[in-house]
Short mmCIF file of C-alpha atoms in Angstrom, two decimals:
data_model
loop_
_atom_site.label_atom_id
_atom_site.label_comp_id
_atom_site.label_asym_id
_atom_site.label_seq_id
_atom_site.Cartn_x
_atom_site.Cartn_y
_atom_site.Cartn_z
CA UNK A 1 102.99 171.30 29.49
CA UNK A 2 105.53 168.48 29.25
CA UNK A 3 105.92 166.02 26.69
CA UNK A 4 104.82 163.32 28.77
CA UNK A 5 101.12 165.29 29.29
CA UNK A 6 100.88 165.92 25.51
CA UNK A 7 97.39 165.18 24.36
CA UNK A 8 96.69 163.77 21.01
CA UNK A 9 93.24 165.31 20.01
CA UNK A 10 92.88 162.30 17.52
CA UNK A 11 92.84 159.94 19.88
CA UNK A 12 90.18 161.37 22.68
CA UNK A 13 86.98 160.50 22.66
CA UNK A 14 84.37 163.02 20.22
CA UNK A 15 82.54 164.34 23.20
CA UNK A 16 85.89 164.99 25.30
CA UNK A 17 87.15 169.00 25.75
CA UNK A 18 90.83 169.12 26.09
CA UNK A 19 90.60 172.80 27.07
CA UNK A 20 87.93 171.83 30.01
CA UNK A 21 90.52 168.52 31.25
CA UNK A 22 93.62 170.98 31.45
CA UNK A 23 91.48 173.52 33.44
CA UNK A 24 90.50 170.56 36.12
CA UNK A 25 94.05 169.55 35.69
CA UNK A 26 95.89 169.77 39.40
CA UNK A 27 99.52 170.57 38.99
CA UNK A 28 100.38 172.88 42.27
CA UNK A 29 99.97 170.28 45.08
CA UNK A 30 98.41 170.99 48.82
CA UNK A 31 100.90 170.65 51.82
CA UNK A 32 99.99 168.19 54.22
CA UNK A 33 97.90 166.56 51.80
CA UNK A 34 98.92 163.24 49.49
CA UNK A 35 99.16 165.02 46.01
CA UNK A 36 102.93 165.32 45.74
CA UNK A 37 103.84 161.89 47.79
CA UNK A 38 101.14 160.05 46.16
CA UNK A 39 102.22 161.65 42.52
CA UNK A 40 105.84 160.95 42.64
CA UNK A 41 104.97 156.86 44.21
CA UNK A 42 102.69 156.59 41.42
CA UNK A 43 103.76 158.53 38.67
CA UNK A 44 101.37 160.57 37.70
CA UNK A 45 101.02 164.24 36.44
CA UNK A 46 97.79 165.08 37.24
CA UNK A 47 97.60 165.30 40.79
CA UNK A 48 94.00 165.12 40.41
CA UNK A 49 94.31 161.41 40.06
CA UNK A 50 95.87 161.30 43.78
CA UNK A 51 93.69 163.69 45.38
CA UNK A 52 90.39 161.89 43.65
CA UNK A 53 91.36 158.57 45.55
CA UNK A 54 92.69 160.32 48.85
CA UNK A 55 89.66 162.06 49.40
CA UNK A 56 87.91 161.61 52.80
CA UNK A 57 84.64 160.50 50.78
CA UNK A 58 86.21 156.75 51.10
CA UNK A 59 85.04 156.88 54.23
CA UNK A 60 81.55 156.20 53.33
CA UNK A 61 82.30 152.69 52.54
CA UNK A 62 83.48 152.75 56.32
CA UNK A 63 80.48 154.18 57.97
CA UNK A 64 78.78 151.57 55.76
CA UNK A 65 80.61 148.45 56.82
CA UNK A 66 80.94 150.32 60.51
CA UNK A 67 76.52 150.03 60.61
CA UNK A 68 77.18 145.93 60.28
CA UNK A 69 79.52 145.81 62.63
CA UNK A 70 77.35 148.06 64.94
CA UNK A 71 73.96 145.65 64.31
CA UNK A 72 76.55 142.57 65.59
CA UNK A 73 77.58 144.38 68.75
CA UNK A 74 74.22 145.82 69.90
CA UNK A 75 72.85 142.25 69.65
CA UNK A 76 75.38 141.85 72.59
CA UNK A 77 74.33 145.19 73.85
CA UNK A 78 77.52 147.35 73.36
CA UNK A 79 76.29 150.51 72.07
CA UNK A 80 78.70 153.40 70.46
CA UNK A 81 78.71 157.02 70.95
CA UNK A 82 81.00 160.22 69.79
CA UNK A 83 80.94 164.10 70.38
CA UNK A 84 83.10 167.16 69.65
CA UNK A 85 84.72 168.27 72.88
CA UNK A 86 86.65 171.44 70.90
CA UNK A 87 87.36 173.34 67.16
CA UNK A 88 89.96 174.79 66.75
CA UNK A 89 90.59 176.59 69.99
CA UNK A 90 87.11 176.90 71.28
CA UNK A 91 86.20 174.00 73.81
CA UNK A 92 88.12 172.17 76.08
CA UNK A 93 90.08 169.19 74.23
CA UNK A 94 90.59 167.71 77.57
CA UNK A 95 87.35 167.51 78.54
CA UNK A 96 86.07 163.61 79.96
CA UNK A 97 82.55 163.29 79.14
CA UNK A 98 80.41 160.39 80.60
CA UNK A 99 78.69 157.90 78.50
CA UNK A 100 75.59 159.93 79.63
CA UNK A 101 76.73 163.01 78.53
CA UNK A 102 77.83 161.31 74.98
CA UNK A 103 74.08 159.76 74.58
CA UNK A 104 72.79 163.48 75.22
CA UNK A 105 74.75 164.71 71.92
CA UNK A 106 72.59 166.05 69.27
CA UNK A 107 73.28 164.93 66.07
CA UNK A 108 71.69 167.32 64.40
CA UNK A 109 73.73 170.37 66.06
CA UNK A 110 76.19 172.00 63.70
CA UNK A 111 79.35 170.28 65.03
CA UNK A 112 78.00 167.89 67.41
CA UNK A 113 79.01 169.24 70.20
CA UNK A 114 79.30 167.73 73.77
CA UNK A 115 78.75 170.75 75.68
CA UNK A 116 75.87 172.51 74.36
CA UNK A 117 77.46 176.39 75.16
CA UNK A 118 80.43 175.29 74.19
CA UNK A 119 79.16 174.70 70.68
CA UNK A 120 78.45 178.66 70.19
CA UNK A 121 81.95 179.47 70.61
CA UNK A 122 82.64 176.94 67.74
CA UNK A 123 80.76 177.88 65.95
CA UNK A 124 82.16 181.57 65.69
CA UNK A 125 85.39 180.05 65.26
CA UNK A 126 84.27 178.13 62.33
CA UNK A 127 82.58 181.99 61.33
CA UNK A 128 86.02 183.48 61.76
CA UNK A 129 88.02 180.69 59.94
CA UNK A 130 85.60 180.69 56.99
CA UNK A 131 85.87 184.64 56.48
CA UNK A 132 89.54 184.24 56.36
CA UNK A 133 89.84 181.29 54.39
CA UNK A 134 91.16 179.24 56.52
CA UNK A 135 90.54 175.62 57.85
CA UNK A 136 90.29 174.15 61.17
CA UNK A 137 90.53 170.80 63.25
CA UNK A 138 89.12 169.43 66.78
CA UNK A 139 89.22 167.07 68.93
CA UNK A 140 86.50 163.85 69.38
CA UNK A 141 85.69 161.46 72.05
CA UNK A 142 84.20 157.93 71.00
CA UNK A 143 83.23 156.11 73.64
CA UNK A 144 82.17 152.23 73.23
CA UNK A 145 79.66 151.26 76.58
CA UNK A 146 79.20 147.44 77.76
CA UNK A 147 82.38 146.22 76.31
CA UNK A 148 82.71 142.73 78.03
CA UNK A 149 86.30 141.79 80.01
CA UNK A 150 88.95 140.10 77.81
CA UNK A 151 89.01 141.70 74.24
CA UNK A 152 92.49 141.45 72.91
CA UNK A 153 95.65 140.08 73.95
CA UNK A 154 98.73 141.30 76.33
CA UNK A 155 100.77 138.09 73.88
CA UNK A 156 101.94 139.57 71.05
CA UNK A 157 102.01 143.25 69.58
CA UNK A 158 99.86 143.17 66.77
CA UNK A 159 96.66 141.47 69.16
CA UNK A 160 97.05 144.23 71.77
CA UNK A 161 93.40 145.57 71.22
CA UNK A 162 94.31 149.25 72.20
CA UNK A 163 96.88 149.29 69.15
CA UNK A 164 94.37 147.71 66.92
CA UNK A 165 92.33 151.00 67.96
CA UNK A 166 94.54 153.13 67.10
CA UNK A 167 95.27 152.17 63.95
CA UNK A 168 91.66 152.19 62.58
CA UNK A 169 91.12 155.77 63.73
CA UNK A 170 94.58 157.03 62.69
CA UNK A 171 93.52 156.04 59.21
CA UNK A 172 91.06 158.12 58.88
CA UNK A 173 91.76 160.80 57.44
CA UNK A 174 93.25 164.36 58.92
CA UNK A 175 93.41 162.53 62.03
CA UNK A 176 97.15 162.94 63.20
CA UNK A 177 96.71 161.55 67.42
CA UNK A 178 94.74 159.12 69.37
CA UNK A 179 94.64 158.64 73.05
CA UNK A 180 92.75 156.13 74.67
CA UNK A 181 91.81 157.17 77.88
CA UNK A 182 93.62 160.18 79.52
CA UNK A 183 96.17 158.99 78.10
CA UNK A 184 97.65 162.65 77.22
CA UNK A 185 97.10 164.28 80.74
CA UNK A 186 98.79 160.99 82.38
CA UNK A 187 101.93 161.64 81.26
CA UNK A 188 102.15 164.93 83.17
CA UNK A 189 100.84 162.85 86.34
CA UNK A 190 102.42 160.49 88.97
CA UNK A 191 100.93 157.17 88.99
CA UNK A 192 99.10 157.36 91.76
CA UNK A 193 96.68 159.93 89.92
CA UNK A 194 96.65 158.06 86.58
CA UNK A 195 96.03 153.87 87.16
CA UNK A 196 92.03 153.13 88.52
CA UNK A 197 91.69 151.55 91.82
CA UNK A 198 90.77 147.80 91.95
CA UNK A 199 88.02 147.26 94.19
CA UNK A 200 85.65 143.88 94.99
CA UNK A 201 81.98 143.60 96.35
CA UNK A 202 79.33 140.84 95.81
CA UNK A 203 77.27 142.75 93.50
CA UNK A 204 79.47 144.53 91.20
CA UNK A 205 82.23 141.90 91.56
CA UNK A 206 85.34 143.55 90.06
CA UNK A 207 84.80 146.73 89.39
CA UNK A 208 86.54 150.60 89.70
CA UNK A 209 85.45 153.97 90.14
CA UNK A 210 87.51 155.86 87.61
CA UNK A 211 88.37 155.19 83.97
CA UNK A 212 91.36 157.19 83.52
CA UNK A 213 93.00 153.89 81.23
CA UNK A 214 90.10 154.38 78.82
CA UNK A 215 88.61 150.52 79.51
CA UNK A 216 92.01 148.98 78.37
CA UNK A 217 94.85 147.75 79.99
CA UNK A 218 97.54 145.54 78.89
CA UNK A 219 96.04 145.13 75.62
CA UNK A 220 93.28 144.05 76.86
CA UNK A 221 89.12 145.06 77.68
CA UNK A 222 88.65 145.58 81.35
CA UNK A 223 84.71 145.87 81.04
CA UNK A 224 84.74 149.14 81.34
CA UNK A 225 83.36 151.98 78.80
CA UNK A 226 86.45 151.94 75.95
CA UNK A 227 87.06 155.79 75.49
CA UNK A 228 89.40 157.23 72.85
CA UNK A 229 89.80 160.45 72.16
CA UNK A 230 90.78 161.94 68.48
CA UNK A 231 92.58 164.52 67.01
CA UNK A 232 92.04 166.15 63.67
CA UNK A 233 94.31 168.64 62.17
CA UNK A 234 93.09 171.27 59.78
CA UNK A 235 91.68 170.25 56.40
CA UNK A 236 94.78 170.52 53.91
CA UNK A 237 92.72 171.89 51.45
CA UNK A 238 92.36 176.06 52.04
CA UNK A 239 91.12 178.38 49.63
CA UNK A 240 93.69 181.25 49.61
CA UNK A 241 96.29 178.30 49.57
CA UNK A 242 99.56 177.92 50.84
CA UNK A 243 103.29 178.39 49.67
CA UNK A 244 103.64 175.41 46.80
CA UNK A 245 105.60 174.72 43.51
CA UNK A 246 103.76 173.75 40.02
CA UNK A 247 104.95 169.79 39.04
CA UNK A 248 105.55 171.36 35.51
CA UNK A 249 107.75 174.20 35.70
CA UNK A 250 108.83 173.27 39.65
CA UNK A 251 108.39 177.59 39.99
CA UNK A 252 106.83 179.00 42.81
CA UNK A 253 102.84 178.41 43.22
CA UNK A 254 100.04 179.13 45.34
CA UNK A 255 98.05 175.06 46.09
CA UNK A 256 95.01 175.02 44.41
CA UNK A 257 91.56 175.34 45.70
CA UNK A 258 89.51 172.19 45.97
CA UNK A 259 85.86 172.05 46.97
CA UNK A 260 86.20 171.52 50.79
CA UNK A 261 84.61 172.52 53.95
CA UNK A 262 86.00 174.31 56.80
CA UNK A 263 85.89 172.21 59.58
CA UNK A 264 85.18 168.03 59.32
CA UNK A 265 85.02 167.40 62.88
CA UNK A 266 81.69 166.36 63.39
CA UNK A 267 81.54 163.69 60.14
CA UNK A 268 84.93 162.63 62.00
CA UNK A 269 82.82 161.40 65.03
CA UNK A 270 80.62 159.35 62.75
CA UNK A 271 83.24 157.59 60.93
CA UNK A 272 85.38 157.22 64.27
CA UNK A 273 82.70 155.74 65.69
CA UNK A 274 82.59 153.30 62.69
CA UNK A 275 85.98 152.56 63.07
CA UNK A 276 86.01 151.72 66.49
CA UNK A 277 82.62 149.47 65.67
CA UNK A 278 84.98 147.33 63.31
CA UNK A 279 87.87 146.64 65.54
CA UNK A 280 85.57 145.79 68.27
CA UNK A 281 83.08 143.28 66.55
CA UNK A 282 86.22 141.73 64.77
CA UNK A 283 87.69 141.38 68.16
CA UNK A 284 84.06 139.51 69.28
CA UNK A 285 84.30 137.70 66.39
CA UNK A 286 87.85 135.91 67.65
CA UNK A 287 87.05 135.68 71.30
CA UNK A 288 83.10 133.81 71.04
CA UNK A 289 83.49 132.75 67.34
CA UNK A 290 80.89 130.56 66.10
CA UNK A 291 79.43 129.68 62.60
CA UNK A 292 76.03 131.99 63.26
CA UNK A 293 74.70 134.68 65.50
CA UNK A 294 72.94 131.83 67.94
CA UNK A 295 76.15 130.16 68.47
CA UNK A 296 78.38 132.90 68.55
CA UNK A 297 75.77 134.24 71.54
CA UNK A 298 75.89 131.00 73.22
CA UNK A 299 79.80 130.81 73.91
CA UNK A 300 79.35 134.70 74.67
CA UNK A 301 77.03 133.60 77.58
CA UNK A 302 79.07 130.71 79.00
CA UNK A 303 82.10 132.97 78.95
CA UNK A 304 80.51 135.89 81.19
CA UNK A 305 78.61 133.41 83.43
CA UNK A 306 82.32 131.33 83.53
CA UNK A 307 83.77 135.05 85.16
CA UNK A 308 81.14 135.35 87.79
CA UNK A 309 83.38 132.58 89.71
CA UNK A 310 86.46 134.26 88.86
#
């Protein structure tokens, strides 16, 4: 131990065990997770201190504050859903489901899965990754349905809604990609195959048959179904651990083993979805503002019925 981690048994607490701290102690940091960064910006020698505050359980404050912002949008009838479309590489991670197919997920499947026989090949997968000690990630679609027309801005950078979007759910944690949309599949297509037709008719007004753009363009709502798609990577945390070095002696060292699960995909959905929730109530919020729920509902009203003549 260095100097700097010396403890000074008269000055702990009676009930504390010095033996029992140095044992929890985390010294051999977990590639691709924030021990090492987070202890070198901060200056610490217990990694434990990083990887306490890193963990993925501060996301429950955002599936809490995602359930207000989920209340404010329903009262305006935009409703969320999520699924798992693969894990690991059982599924299809390109797969589009329809809002309908979203609404059908069960949430209390194992990995809340889109595709019902899809699921059983996850779940082996999961099987196999568990028996080896080994992690794995997925993909998610979150889908947001009713979204009205002109959320966000085309203006400046930082109001461009689908940016705002992809911020919120690539801070969650493990997820390395978004794509709203087909976002991913349109860059190996011409144009023709990738932007949604514009077409006009008394009852539907503006409206399009495909959704390939994910409900956003420019920045900005088109009033259909906002669709993004997310991409997890593995859990950093793996119980035979990976190729390391201890802090201490800076000598080779397995990463150690923290409680974790194999797979986090389907929590992922739920706290995407809360995500998404956020961004899009915030955006209502600056569109229809208003001092209460009546007047904020009011302006929301003389806005739609003001497109109707558009």
């Amino acid at each position: 131990m260095s100097p700097r981690h010396t403890i000074d048994p008269e000055k702990l607490p009676k009930h504390f065990d010095a033996a029992e701290a140095e044992k929890r102690r985390v010294h051999a940091p977990r590639p691709g997770h924030a021990d090492l960064v987070g202890g070198m910006k901060y200056g610490r020698r217990d990694l434990r201190d990083i990887l306490e505050r890193a963990s993925a359980r501060e996301t429950a404050s955002r599936v809490a504050a995602g359930a207000m912002a989920k209340e404010l949008l329903r009262h305006f009838d935009i409703e969320l859903r999520s699924g798992v479309v693969s894990v690991g590489a059982a599924g299809d991670p390109d797969a589009s489901p329809s809002w309908d197919e979203l609404c059908a997920v069960d949430d209390e499947s194992p990995l809340r899965a889109v595709d019902r026989e899809h699921e059983k090949a996850m779940v082996a997968e999961v099987d196999r990754a568990r028996e080896a000690g080994e992690t794995l990630g997925g993909t998610i679609v979150i889908a947001a349905h009713n979204v009205p027309v002109g959320l966000g801005s085309y203006v400046q950078w930082n109001e461009k809604l689908d940016g705002r979007i992809g911020q919120a759910i690539l801070s969650i944690h493990a997820v390395k990609a978004v794509a709203l949309g087909d976002a991913v599949a349109a860059a190996r297509r011409v144009g023709s195959e990738v932007h949604d037709p514009i077409y006009f008719d008394d009852q539907r007004r503006y409206h399009r048959t495909t959704n390939r753009a994910g409900g956003l363009e420019g920045g900005i709502t088109n009033g259909q179904d906002v669709v993004v798609r997310a991409y997890m990577k593995p859990i950093s945390t793996l119980r035979r651990g990976l190729p390391s070095v201890d802090i201490e002696t800076r000598q080779a060292h397995r990463s150690q083993w923290e409680r974790s699960d194999v797979t986090a995909v389907a929590a992922c959905g739920v706290v995407c979805e809360a995500m998404l929730a956020i961004v899009l109530a915030n955006a209502m919020r600056e569109k229809f503002g208003g001092d209460s729920v009546v007047e904020m509902t009011r302006n929301f009203e003389s806005y739609v019925l003001g497109l109707r003549s558009y």
